[in-house]
PDB file of N, CA and C in Angstrom:
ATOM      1  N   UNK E   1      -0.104  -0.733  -9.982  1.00 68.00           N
ATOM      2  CA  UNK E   1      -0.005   0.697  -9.732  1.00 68.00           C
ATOM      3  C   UNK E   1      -1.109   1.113  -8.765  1.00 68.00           C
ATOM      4  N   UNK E   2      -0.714   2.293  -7.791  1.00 91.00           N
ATOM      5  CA  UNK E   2      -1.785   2.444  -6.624  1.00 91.00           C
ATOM      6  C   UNK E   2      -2.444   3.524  -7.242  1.00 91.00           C
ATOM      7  N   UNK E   3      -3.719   3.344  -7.083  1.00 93.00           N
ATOM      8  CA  UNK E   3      -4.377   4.992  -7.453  1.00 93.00           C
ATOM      9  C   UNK E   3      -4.717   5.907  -6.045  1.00 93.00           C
ATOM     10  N   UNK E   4      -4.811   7.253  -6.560  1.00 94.00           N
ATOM     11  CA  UNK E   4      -5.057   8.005  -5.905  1.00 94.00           C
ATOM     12  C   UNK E   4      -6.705   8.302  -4.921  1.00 94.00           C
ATOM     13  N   UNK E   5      -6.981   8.437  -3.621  1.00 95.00           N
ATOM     14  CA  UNK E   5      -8.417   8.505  -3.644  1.00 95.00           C
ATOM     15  C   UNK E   5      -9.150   9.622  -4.645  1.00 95.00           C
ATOM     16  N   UNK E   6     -10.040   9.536  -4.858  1.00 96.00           N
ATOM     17  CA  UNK E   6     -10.881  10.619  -5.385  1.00 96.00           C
ATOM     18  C   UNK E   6     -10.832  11.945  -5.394  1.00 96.00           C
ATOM     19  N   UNK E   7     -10.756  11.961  -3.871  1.00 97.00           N
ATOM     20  CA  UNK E   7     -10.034  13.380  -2.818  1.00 97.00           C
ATOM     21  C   UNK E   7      -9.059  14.087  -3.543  1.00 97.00           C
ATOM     22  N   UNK E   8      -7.852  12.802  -3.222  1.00 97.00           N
ATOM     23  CA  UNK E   8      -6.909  13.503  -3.548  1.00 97.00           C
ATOM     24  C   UNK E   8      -6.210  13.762  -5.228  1.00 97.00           C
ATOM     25  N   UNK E   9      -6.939  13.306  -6.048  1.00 97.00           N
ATOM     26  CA  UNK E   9      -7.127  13.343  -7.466  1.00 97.00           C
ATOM     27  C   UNK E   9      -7.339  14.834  -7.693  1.00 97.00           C
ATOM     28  N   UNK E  10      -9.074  14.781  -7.004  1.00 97.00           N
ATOM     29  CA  UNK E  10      -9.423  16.269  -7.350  1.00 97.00           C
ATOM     30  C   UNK E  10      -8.500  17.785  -6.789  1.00 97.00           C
ATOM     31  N   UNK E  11      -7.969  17.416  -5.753  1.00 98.00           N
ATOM     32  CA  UNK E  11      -6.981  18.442  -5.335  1.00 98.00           C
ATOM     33  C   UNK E  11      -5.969  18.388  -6.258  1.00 98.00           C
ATOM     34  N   UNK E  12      -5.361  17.624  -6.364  1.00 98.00           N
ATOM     35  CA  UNK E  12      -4.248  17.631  -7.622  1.00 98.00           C
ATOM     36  C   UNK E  12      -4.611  18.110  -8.900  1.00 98.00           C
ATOM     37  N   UNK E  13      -5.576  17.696  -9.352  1.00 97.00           N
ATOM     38  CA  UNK E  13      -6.431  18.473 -10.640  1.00 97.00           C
ATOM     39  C   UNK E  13      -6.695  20.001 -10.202  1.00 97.00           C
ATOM     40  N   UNK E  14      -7.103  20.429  -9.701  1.00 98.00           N
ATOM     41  CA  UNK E  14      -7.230  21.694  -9.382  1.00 98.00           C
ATOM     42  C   UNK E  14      -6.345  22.497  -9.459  1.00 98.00           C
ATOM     43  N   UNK E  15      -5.065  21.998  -9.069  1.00 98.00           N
ATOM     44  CA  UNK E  15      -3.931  22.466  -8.395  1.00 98.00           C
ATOM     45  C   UNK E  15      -3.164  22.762 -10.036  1.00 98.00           C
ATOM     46  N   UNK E  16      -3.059  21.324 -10.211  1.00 98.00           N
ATOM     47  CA  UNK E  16      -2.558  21.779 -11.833  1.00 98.00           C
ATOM     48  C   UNK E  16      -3.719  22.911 -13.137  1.00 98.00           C
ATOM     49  N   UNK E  17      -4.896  22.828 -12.749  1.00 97.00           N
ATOM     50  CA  UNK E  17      -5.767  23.723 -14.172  1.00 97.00           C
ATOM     51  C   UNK E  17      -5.458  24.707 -13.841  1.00 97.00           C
ATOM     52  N   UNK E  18      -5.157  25.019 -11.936  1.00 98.00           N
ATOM     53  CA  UNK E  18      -4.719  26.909 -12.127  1.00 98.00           C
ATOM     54  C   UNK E  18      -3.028  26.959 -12.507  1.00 98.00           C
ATOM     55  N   UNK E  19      -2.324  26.193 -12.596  1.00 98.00           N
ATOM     56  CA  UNK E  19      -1.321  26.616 -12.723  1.00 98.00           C
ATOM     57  C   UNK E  19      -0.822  26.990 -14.292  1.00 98.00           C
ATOM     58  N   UNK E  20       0.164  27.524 -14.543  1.00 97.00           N
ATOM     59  CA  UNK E  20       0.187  28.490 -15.978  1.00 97.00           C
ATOM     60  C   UNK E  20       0.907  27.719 -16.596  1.00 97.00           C
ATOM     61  N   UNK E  21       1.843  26.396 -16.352  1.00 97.00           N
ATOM     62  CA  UNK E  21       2.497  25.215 -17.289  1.00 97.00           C
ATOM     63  C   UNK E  21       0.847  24.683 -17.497  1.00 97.00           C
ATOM     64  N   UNK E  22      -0.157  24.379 -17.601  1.00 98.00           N
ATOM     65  CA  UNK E  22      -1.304  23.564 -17.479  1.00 98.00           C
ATOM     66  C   UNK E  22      -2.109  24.580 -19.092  1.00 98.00           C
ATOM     67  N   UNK E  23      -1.922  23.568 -20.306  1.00 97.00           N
ATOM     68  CA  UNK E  23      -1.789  23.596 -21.589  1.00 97.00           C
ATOM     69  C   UNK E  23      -3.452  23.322 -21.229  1.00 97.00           C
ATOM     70  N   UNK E  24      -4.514  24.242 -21.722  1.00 96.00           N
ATOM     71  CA  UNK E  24      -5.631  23.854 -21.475  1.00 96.00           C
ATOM     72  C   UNK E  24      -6.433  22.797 -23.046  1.00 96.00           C
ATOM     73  N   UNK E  25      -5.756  23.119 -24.125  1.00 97.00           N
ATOM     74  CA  UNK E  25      -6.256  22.798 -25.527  1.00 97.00           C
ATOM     75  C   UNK E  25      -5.658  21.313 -25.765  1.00 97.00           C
ATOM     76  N   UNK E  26      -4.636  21.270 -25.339  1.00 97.00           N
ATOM     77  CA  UNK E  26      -4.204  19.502 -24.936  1.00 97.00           C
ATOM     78  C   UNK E  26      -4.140  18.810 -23.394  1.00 97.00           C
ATOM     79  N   UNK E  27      -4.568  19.876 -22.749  1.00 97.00           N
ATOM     80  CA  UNK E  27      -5.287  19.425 -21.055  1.00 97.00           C
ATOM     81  C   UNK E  27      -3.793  18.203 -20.731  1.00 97.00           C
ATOM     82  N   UNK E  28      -2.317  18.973 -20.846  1.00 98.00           N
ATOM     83  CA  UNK E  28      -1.343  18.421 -20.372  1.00 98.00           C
ATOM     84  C   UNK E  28      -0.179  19.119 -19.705  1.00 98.00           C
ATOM     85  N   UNK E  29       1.156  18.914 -18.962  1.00 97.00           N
ATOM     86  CA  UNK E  29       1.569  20.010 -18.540  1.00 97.00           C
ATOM     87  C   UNK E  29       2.938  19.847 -19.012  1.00 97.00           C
ATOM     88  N   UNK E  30       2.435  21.458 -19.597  1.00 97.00           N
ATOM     89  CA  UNK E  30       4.054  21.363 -20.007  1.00 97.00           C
ATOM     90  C   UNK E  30       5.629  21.302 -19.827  1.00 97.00           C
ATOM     91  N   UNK E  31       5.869  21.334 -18.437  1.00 96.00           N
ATOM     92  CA  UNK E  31       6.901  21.044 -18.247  1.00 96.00           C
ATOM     93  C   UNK E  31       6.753  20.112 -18.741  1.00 96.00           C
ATOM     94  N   UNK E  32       6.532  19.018 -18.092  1.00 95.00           N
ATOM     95  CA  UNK E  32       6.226  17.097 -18.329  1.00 95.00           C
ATOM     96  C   UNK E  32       5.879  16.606 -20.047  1.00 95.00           C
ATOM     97  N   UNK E  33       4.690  17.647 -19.857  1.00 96.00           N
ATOM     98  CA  UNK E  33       3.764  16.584 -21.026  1.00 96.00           C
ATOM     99  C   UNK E  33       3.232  15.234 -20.770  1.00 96.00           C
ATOM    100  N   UNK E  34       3.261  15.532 -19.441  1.00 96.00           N
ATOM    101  CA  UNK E  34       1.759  14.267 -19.221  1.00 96.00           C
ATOM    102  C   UNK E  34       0.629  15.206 -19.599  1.00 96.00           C
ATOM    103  N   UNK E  35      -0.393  14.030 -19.648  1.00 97.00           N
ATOM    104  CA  UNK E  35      -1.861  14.109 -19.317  1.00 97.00           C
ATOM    105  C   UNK E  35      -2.002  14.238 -17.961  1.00 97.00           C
ATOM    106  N   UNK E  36      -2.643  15.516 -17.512  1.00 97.00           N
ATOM    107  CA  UNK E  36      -2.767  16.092 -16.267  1.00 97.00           C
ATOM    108  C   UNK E  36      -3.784  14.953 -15.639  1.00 97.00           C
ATOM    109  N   UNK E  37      -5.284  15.082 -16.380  1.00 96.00           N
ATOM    110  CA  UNK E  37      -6.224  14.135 -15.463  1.00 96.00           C
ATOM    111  C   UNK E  37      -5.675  12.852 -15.252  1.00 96.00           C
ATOM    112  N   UNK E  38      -4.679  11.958 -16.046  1.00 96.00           N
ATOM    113  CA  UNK E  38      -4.121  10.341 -16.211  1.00 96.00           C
ATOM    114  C   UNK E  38      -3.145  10.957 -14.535  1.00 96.00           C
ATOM    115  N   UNK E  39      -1.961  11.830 -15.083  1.00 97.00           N
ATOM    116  CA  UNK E  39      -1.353  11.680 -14.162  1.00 97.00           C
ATOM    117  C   UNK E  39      -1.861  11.738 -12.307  1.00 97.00           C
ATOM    118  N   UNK E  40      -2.939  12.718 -12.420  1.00 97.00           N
ATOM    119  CA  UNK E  40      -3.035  12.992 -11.022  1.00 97.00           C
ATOM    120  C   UNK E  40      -3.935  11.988 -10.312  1.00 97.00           C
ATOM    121  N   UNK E  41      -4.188  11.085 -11.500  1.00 96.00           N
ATOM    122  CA  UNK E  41      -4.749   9.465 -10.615  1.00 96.00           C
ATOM    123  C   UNK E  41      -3.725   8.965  -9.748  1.00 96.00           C
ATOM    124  N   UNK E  42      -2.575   8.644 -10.532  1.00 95.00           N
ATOM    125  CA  UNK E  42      -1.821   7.746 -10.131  1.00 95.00           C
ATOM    126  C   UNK E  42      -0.596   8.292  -8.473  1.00 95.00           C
ATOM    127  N   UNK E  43      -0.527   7.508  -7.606  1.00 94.00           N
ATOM    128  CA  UNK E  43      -0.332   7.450  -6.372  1.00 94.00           C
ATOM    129  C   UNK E  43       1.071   8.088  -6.434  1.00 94.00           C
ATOM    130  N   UNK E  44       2.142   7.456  -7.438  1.00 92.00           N
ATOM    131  CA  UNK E  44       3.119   7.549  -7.705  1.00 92.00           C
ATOM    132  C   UNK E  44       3.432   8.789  -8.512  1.00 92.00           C
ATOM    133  N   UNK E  45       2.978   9.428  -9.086  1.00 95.00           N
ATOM    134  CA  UNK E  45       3.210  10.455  -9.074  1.00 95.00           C
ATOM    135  C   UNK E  45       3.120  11.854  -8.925  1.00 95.00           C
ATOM    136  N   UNK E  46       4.340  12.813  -9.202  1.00 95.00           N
ATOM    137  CA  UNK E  46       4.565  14.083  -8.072  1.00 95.00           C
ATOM    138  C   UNK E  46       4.670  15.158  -9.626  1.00 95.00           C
ATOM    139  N   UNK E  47       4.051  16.242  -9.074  1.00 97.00           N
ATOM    140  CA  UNK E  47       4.023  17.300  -9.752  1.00 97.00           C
ATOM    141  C   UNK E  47       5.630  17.901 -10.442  1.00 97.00           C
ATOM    142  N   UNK E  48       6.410  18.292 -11.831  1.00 96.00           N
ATOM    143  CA  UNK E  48       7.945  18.245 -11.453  1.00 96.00           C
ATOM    144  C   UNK E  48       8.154  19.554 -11.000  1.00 96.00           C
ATOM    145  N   UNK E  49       7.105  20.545 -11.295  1.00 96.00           N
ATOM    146  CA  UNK E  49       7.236  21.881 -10.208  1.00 96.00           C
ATOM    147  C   UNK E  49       7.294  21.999  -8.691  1.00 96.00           C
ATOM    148  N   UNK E  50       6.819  20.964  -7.978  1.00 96.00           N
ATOM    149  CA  UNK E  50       6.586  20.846  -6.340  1.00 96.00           C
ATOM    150  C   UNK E  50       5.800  21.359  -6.091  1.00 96.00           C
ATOM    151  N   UNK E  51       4.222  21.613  -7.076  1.00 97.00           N
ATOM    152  CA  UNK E  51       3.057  22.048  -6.509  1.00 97.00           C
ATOM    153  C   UNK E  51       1.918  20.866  -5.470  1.00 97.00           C
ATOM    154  N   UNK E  52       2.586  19.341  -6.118  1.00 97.00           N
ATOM    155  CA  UNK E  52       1.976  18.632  -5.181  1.00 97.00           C
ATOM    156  C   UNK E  52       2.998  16.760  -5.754  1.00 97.00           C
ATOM    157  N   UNK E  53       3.103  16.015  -4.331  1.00 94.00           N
ATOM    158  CA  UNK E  53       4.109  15.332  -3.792  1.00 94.00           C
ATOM    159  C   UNK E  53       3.080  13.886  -4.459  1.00 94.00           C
ATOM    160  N   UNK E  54       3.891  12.826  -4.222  1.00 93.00           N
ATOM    161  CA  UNK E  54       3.670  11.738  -4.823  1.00 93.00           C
ATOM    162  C   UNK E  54       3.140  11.197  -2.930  1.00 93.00           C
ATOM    163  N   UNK E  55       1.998  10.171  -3.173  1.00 90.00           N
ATOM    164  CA  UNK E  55       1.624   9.962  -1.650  1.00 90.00           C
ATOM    165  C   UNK E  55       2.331   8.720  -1.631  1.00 90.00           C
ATOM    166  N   UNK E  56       3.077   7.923  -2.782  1.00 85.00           N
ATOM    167  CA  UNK E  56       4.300   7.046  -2.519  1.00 85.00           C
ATOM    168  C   UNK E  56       5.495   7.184  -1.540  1.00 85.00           C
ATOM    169  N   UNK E  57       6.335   6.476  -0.454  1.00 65.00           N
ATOM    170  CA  UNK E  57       7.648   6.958  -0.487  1.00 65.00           C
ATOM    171  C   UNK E  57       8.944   7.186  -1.561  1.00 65.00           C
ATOM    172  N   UNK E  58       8.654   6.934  -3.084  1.00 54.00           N
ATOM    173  CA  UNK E  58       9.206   6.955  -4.049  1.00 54.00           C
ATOM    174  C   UNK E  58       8.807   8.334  -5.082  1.00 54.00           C
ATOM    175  N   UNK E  59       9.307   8.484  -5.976  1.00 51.00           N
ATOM    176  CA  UNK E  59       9.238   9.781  -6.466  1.00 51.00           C
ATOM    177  C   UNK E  59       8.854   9.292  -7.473  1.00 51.00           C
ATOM    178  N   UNK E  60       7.999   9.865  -8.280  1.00 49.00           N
ATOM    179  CA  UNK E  60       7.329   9.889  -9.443  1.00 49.00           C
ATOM    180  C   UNK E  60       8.191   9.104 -10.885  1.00 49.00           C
ATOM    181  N   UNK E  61       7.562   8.550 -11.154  1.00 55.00           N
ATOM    182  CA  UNK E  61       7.690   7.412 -12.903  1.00 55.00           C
ATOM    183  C   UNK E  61       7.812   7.668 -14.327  1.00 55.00           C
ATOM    184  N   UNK E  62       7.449   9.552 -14.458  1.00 59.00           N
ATOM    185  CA  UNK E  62       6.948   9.941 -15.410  1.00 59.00           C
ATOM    186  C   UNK E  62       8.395   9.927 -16.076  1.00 59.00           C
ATOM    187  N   UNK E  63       8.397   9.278 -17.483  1.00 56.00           N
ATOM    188  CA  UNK E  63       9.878  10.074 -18.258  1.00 56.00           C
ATOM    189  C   UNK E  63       9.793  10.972 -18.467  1.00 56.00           C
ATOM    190  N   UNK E  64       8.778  11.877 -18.906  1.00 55.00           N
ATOM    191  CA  UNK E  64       9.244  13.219 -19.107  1.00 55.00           C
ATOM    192  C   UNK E  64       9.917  13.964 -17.805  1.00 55.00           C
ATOM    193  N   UNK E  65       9.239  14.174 -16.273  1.00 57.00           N
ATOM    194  CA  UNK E  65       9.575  14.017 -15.650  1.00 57.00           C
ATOM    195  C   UNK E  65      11.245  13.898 -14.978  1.00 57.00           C
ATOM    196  N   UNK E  66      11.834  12.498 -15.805  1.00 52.00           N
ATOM    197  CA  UNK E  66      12.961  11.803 -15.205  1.00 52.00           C
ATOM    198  C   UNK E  66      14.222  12.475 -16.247  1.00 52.00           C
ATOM    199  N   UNK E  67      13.082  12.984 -17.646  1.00 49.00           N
ATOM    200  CA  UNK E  67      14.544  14.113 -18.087  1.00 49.00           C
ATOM    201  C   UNK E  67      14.394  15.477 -17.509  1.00 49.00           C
ATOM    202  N   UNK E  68      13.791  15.991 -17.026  1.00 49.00           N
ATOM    203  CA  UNK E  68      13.708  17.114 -15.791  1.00 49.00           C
ATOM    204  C   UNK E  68      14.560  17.230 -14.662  1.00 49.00           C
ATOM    205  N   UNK E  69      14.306  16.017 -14.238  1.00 50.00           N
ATOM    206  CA  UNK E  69      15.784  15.902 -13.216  1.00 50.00           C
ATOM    207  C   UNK E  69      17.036  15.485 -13.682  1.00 50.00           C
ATOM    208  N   UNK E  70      16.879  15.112 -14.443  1.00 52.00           N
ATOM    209  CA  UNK E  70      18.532  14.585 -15.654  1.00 52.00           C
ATOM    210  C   UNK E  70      19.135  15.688 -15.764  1.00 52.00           C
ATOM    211  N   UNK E  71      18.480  16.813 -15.834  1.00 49.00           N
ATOM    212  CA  UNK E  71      18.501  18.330 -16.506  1.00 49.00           C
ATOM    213  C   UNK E  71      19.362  18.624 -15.339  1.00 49.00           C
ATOM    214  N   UNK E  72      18.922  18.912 -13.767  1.00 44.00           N
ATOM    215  CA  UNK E  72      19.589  19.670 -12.680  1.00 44.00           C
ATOM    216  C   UNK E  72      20.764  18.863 -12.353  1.00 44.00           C
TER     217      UNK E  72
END
């Protein structure tokens, strides 16, 4: 699995603590229910709101995630 630089970790973290799915008492997001800080390491994955893109050419791994798009 590729990780994210540092950089772009912390922008992604940011991006998700202001946003209002971003569960601060289990620090996860609720659409998903990942772990915000785990997820915004990883290269491969993409926010499922479109606040920020996977720097993969592939789209994000997360199952919670993959029933999100099951959904549309």
């Amino acid at each position: 699995m590729n990780r994210t630089s540092d950089e772009i970790q912390e922008k992604r973290l940011a991006i998700c603590v202001s946003c209002d799915r971003y569960n601060s008492e289990e620090k996860t997001c609720s659409e998903c229910g990942c772990y915000v800080e785990i997820k915004t390491k990883w290269a491969s994955e993409a926010c499922p709101i479109g606040l920020w893109e996977s720097t993969l050419p592939h789209k994000s791994s997360c199952g919670g995630c993959k029933k999100r798009q099951n959904k549309s």
